[in-house]
Amino acid sequence: MPVPSPPLPTRMLYFQMVIMAGTVMLAYYFEYTDTFTVNLQGFFCYESAYRKPYPGPEESSAVPPVLLYSLAAGVPVLVVIVGETAVFCLQMATRDFENQEKTILTGDCCYINPLVRRTVRFLGIYAFGLFATDIFVNAGQVVTGNLAPHFLALCKPNYTALGCQQFTQFVSGAESCSGNPDLVMKARKTFPSKEAALSIYAATYITMYITHTIKARGTRLAKPVLCLSIMCMAFLTGINRVAEYRNHWSDVIAGFLVGISIAVFLVVCVVNNFRGRQPEHEQSHMDNLGQMSMISIPRVEHSVVKVRPLVNG
């Protein structure tokens, strides 16, 4: 007997899992391997743009990587779970079943609750965008090889051996640096800023989720305050990168553009139901109105009868 093929929803789920796994693997190769060679950008002797003091390892920053990655991964998950649970409970309490997504069947045995489905959908798209942002940023850093403001402090070039007699002399090549190779390589990967891109991506995604999904009375000022606070923390992260001489302004601005672009694209073009479903009774009513034919009402003219008064004479 021929083995029946899995239903379309199951096949689409498998396909999406393959895409997600491929995205994670690509981000891993960019982040933790030397598969992709960084472009070795040269510099001018005594160039002031790269002579800032070394601020120390990333762990000594005011926004260390552990804190940044924890907030980028934990806060959106918490907000989406709390938001979807509150919306689901509110719909159940008010018996708003028309606006609620139906329980769907995947395969032959798995029933997915609308709360679980919406939560997994929002978090899955967010996780995909987070890894995509990391890939875009790492690709830009590998291709450009832009130097950090503190590059010369780590490079420690021997200006005498390089023959730097004037400021306009250009130095290129990996042999121009005598510092720690690992630190020098990290100082060559600053454009765009990864911290700025990840922070603004998380802030933009969560801000759009809160704005378009959570609709309740009494949140006219609460939602803007919450959204602006989240966006403010992302912008402060980028400003801190510049203040600590870890990135240039151009690096931070490019990171902001990458993160905002990916978040807006995913929300607008992929997660196309942030505004919720249209009630079924309203949709059927609109469909009936669209199918109705135009009925011409005949024009009725009324004749006016003038009555003359009778004069008795």
XYZ file of C-alpha atoms in Angstrom, residues 5-313:
309
model
C 2.001 11.962 2.138
C 1.748 14.312 5.125
C -0.805 17.112 4.871
C 0.154 20.522 3.567
C 0.373 22.266 7.007
C 2.794 19.594 8.223
C 4.955 19.872 5.120
C 5.057 23.655 5.441
C 6.062 23.275 9.089
C 8.942 20.974 8.116
C 10.032 23.437 5.426
C 10.043 26.319 7.885
C 12.066 24.279 10.383
C 14.668 23.579 7.678
C 14.917 27.305 6.889
C 15.283 28.135 10.573
C 17.991 25.500 11.052
C 19.901 26.811 8.033
C 19.721 30.377 9.367
C 21.036 29.301 12.767
C 23.905 27.361 11.188
C 24.903 30.286 8.972
C 24.899 32.619 11.975
C 27.055 30.108 13.852
C 29.627 29.945 11.061
C 29.797 33.736 10.903
C 30.092 34.112 14.668
C 32.340 31.300 15.875
C 34.400 30.113 12.903
C 36.892 31.624 10.492
C 35.103 30.279 7.429
C 34.687 33.783 6.038
C 37.881 35.818 5.717
C 37.780 39.385 7.017
C 38.876 42.095 4.619
C 42.205 43.575 5.806
C 41.677 47.294 5.516
C 44.717 49.540 5.582
C 45.230 52.831 7.402
C 47.263 56.007 7.233
C 50.179 56.546 9.574
C 49.167 58.264 12.821
C 45.535 58.529 11.653
C 43.567 60.273 14.408
C 40.317 58.394 13.730
C 41.883 55.139 15.016
C 44.063 56.477 17.836
C 41.493 56.355 20.665
C 42.519 54.493 23.851
C 41.590 50.854 24.220
C 38.428 50.676 26.424
C 39.094 47.125 27.578
C 37.316 43.865 26.764
C 33.632 43.796 25.926
C 32.821 42.382 29.359
C 33.963 45.644 30.985
C 31.512 47.739 28.954
C 28.555 49.489 30.566
C 26.364 47.233 28.391
C 28.225 43.897 28.402
C 27.333 41.202 25.857
C 25.735 38.982 28.509
C 23.295 41.730 29.498
C 22.573 42.739 25.913
C 21.927 39.220 24.647
C 19.859 38.354 27.717
C 17.616 41.367 27.214
C 17.353 40.790 23.444
C 16.350 37.175 24.001
C 14.416 37.360 27.276
C 12.391 40.577 27.195
C 10.618 39.902 23.854
C 9.761 36.355 24.926
C 8.303 37.616 28.188
C 6.342 40.419 26.510
C 4.859 38.145 23.833
C 3.878 35.394 26.287
C 2.265 37.843 28.723
C 0.569 39.779 25.918
C -0.856 36.737 24.148
C -2.037 35.198 27.422
C -3.778 38.425 28.415
C -5.451 38.787 25.005
C -6.587 35.155 25.037
C -8.000 35.376 28.557
C -9.750 38.639 27.734
C -11.379 37.105 24.665
C -12.491 34.086 26.671
C -13.900 36.269 29.448
C -15.831 38.502 27.053
C -16.833 35.560 24.832
C -15.353 37.352 21.826
C -15.146 34.166 19.793
C -15.491 35.853 16.426
C -12.171 37.687 16.802
C -10.428 34.629 18.202
C -8.450 32.266 16.008
C -9.819 28.772 15.756
C -8.107 25.633 17.015
C -6.475 24.010 14.001
C -5.487 20.446 13.235
C -1.939 19.623 12.171
C -1.484 16.153 10.789
C -3.725 13.464 12.206
C -3.290 13.883 15.937
C -1.999 17.316 16.915
C -4.477 20.015 17.874
C -2.930 23.434 18.278
C -4.570 25.881 20.623
C -4.840 29.454 19.224
C -2.878 30.799 22.199
C 0.007 28.420 21.541
C -0.172 28.977 17.807
C -0.006 32.762 17.990
C 2.736 32.728 20.638
C 4.907 30.310 18.667
C 4.314 32.276 15.476
C 5.341 35.624 16.962
C 8.357 34.211 18.789
C 9.425 32.098 15.797
C 9.437 35.093 13.482
C 11.284 37.121 16.103
C 13.968 34.444 16.521
C 14.390 34.184 12.757
C 14.827 37.955 12.497
C 17.322 37.963 15.360
C 19.553 35.435 13.597
C 19.042 37.203 10.260
C 20.178 40.481 11.828
C 23.286 38.756 13.165
C 24.023 37.360 9.687
C 23.596 40.742 7.985
C 25.842 42.436 10.537
C 28.579 39.799 10.361
C 28.487 39.830 6.563
C 28.934 43.591 6.572
C 31.817 43.377 9.032
C 33.575 40.680 7.014
C 33.186 42.504 3.698
C 34.192 45.976 4.884
C 36.755 45.199 7.596
C 36.206 48.658 9.043
C 38.640 49.599 11.806
C 37.576 50.439 15.363
C 38.376 53.819 16.938
C 40.928 52.073 19.196
C 42.496 50.017 16.405
C 45.998 51.497 16.606
C 46.140 50.880 20.373
C 45.695 47.154 19.682
C 47.572 46.987 16.413
C 50.739 48.553 17.895
C 52.376 49.247 14.545
C 56.125 49.798 14.363
C 56.120 53.135 12.563
C 59.908 53.099 12.142
C 59.908 49.688 10.469
C 56.958 50.677 8.318
C 58.764 53.806 7.203
C 56.097 56.231 8.395
C 57.763 59.555 7.696
C 54.555 61.504 7.118
C 50.875 61.290 8.007
C 49.735 60.724 4.427
C 51.604 57.440 4.009
C 49.231 54.478 3.665
C 49.948 51.189 5.452
C 48.332 47.908 4.459
C 48.807 44.208 5.188
C 48.487 41.975 8.230
C 52.215 42.206 8.982
C 51.851 45.874 9.877
C 50.488 45.002 13.350
C 52.487 43.544 16.233
C 49.675 43.267 18.786
C 47.494 40.339 19.833
C 46.137 38.826 16.572
C 42.760 37.948 18.075
C 42.197 41.426 19.466
C 43.385 43.027 16.227
C 40.963 40.885 14.233
C 38.060 41.914 16.479
C 39.065 45.555 16.022
C 38.672 45.059 12.261
C 34.991 44.122 12.573
C 32.974 47.171 13.595
C 30.752 48.127 10.613
C 27.848 47.835 11.211
C 27.653 47.728 14.991
C 26.244 44.382 16.089
C 25.128 45.652 19.488
C 23.253 48.576 17.937
C 21.584 46.348 15.332
C 20.419 43.667 17.773
C 19.166 46.132 20.360
C 17.180 48.255 17.897
C 15.776 45.147 16.182
C 14.426 43.802 19.461
C 13.062 47.214 20.456
C 11.356 47.831 17.083
C 9.775 44.377 16.929
C 8.403 44.549 20.462
C 7.230 48.140 19.980
C 5.241 47.214 16.871
C 3.859 44.134 18.618
C 2.641 46.147 21.595
C 1.207 48.904 19.404
C -0.742 46.733 16.972
C -1.661 43.686 19.059
C -2.446 44.821 22.591
C -5.583 46.930 22.441
C -7.290 47.634 25.717
C -8.975 50.555 27.362
C -6.842 52.714 29.570
C -3.622 52.108 27.578
C -3.634 55.371 25.656
C -0.582 56.615 27.568
C 0.746 53.336 28.954
C 1.631 51.898 25.543
C 3.552 54.976 24.295
C 5.485 55.201 27.564
C 6.415 51.516 27.430
C 7.354 51.621 23.738
C 9.402 54.801 24.042
C 11.236 53.381 27.054
C 12.211 50.287 25.093
C 13.360 52.353 22.101
C 15.296 54.688 24.416
C 17.286 51.777 25.864
C 18.218 50.653 22.356
C 19.409 54.133 21.383
C 21.389 54.449 24.615
C 23.109 51.179 23.767
C 24.306 52.652 20.472
C 25.397 55.909 22.089
C 27.330 53.967 24.711
C 29.255 52.178 21.936
C 30.442 55.535 20.623
C 31.148 57.007 24.060
C 33.395 54.064 24.967
C 35.337 54.307 21.661
C 34.154 50.862 20.567
C 32.374 52.031 17.401
C 32.181 55.031 15.125
C 28.970 56.985 14.644
C 28.686 55.516 11.144
C 28.876 51.988 12.591
C 26.047 52.652 15.032
C 23.827 54.373 12.460
C 24.334 51.510 10.002
C 23.466 49.017 12.741
C 20.290 50.941 13.551
C 19.259 50.907 9.887
C 19.847 47.158 9.579
C 17.901 46.303 12.740
C 14.961 48.599 11.993
C 14.713 47.440 8.374
C 14.592 43.746 9.272
C 12.063 44.290 12.073
C 9.741 46.404 9.923
C 9.975 43.942 7.022
C 9.088 40.962 9.193
C 6.200 42.724 10.897
C 4.668 44.246 7.762
C 5.358 41.567 5.145
C 5.592 38.323 7.123
C 3.501 38.663 10.261
C 0.560 40.170 8.398
C -1.976 39.649 11.164
C -0.664 41.956 13.886
C -3.988 43.793 13.762
C -5.929 40.626 14.484
C -8.604 38.911 12.494
C -11.676 40.555 11.075
C -14.832 39.273 12.749
C -16.505 36.589 10.693
C -19.965 38.130 10.916
C -18.618 41.446 9.669
C -16.745 39.731 6.862
C -19.806 37.748 5.746
C -21.889 40.892 5.952
C -19.433 42.733 3.727
C -19.385 39.819 1.298
C -23.188 39.854 1.093
C -23.140 43.557 0.447
C -20.607 43.058 -2.310
C -22.714 40.350 -3.960
C -25.933 42.325 -3.869
C -27.096 43.657 -7.230
C -28.098 47.225 -7.676
C -31.866 47.651 -7.413
C -33.334 50.524 -9.330
C -36.183 52.185 -7.587
C -38.794 53.479 -10.027
C -39.503 57.125 -9.946
C -43.050 57.913 -8.860
C -44.554 61.205 -9.797
C -47.493 62.509 -7.809
C -49.982 64.736 -9.471
C -51.194 67.687 -7.467
C -54.891 68.331 -7.639
C -55.866 71.882 -7.121
C -59.281 72.350 -5.519
C -61.033 75.636 -6.129
C -63.281 76.913 -3.386
C -66.965 77.048 -4.179
C -68.510 80.485 -3.956
C -72.185 80.486 -3.121
C -73.743 83.246 -4.800
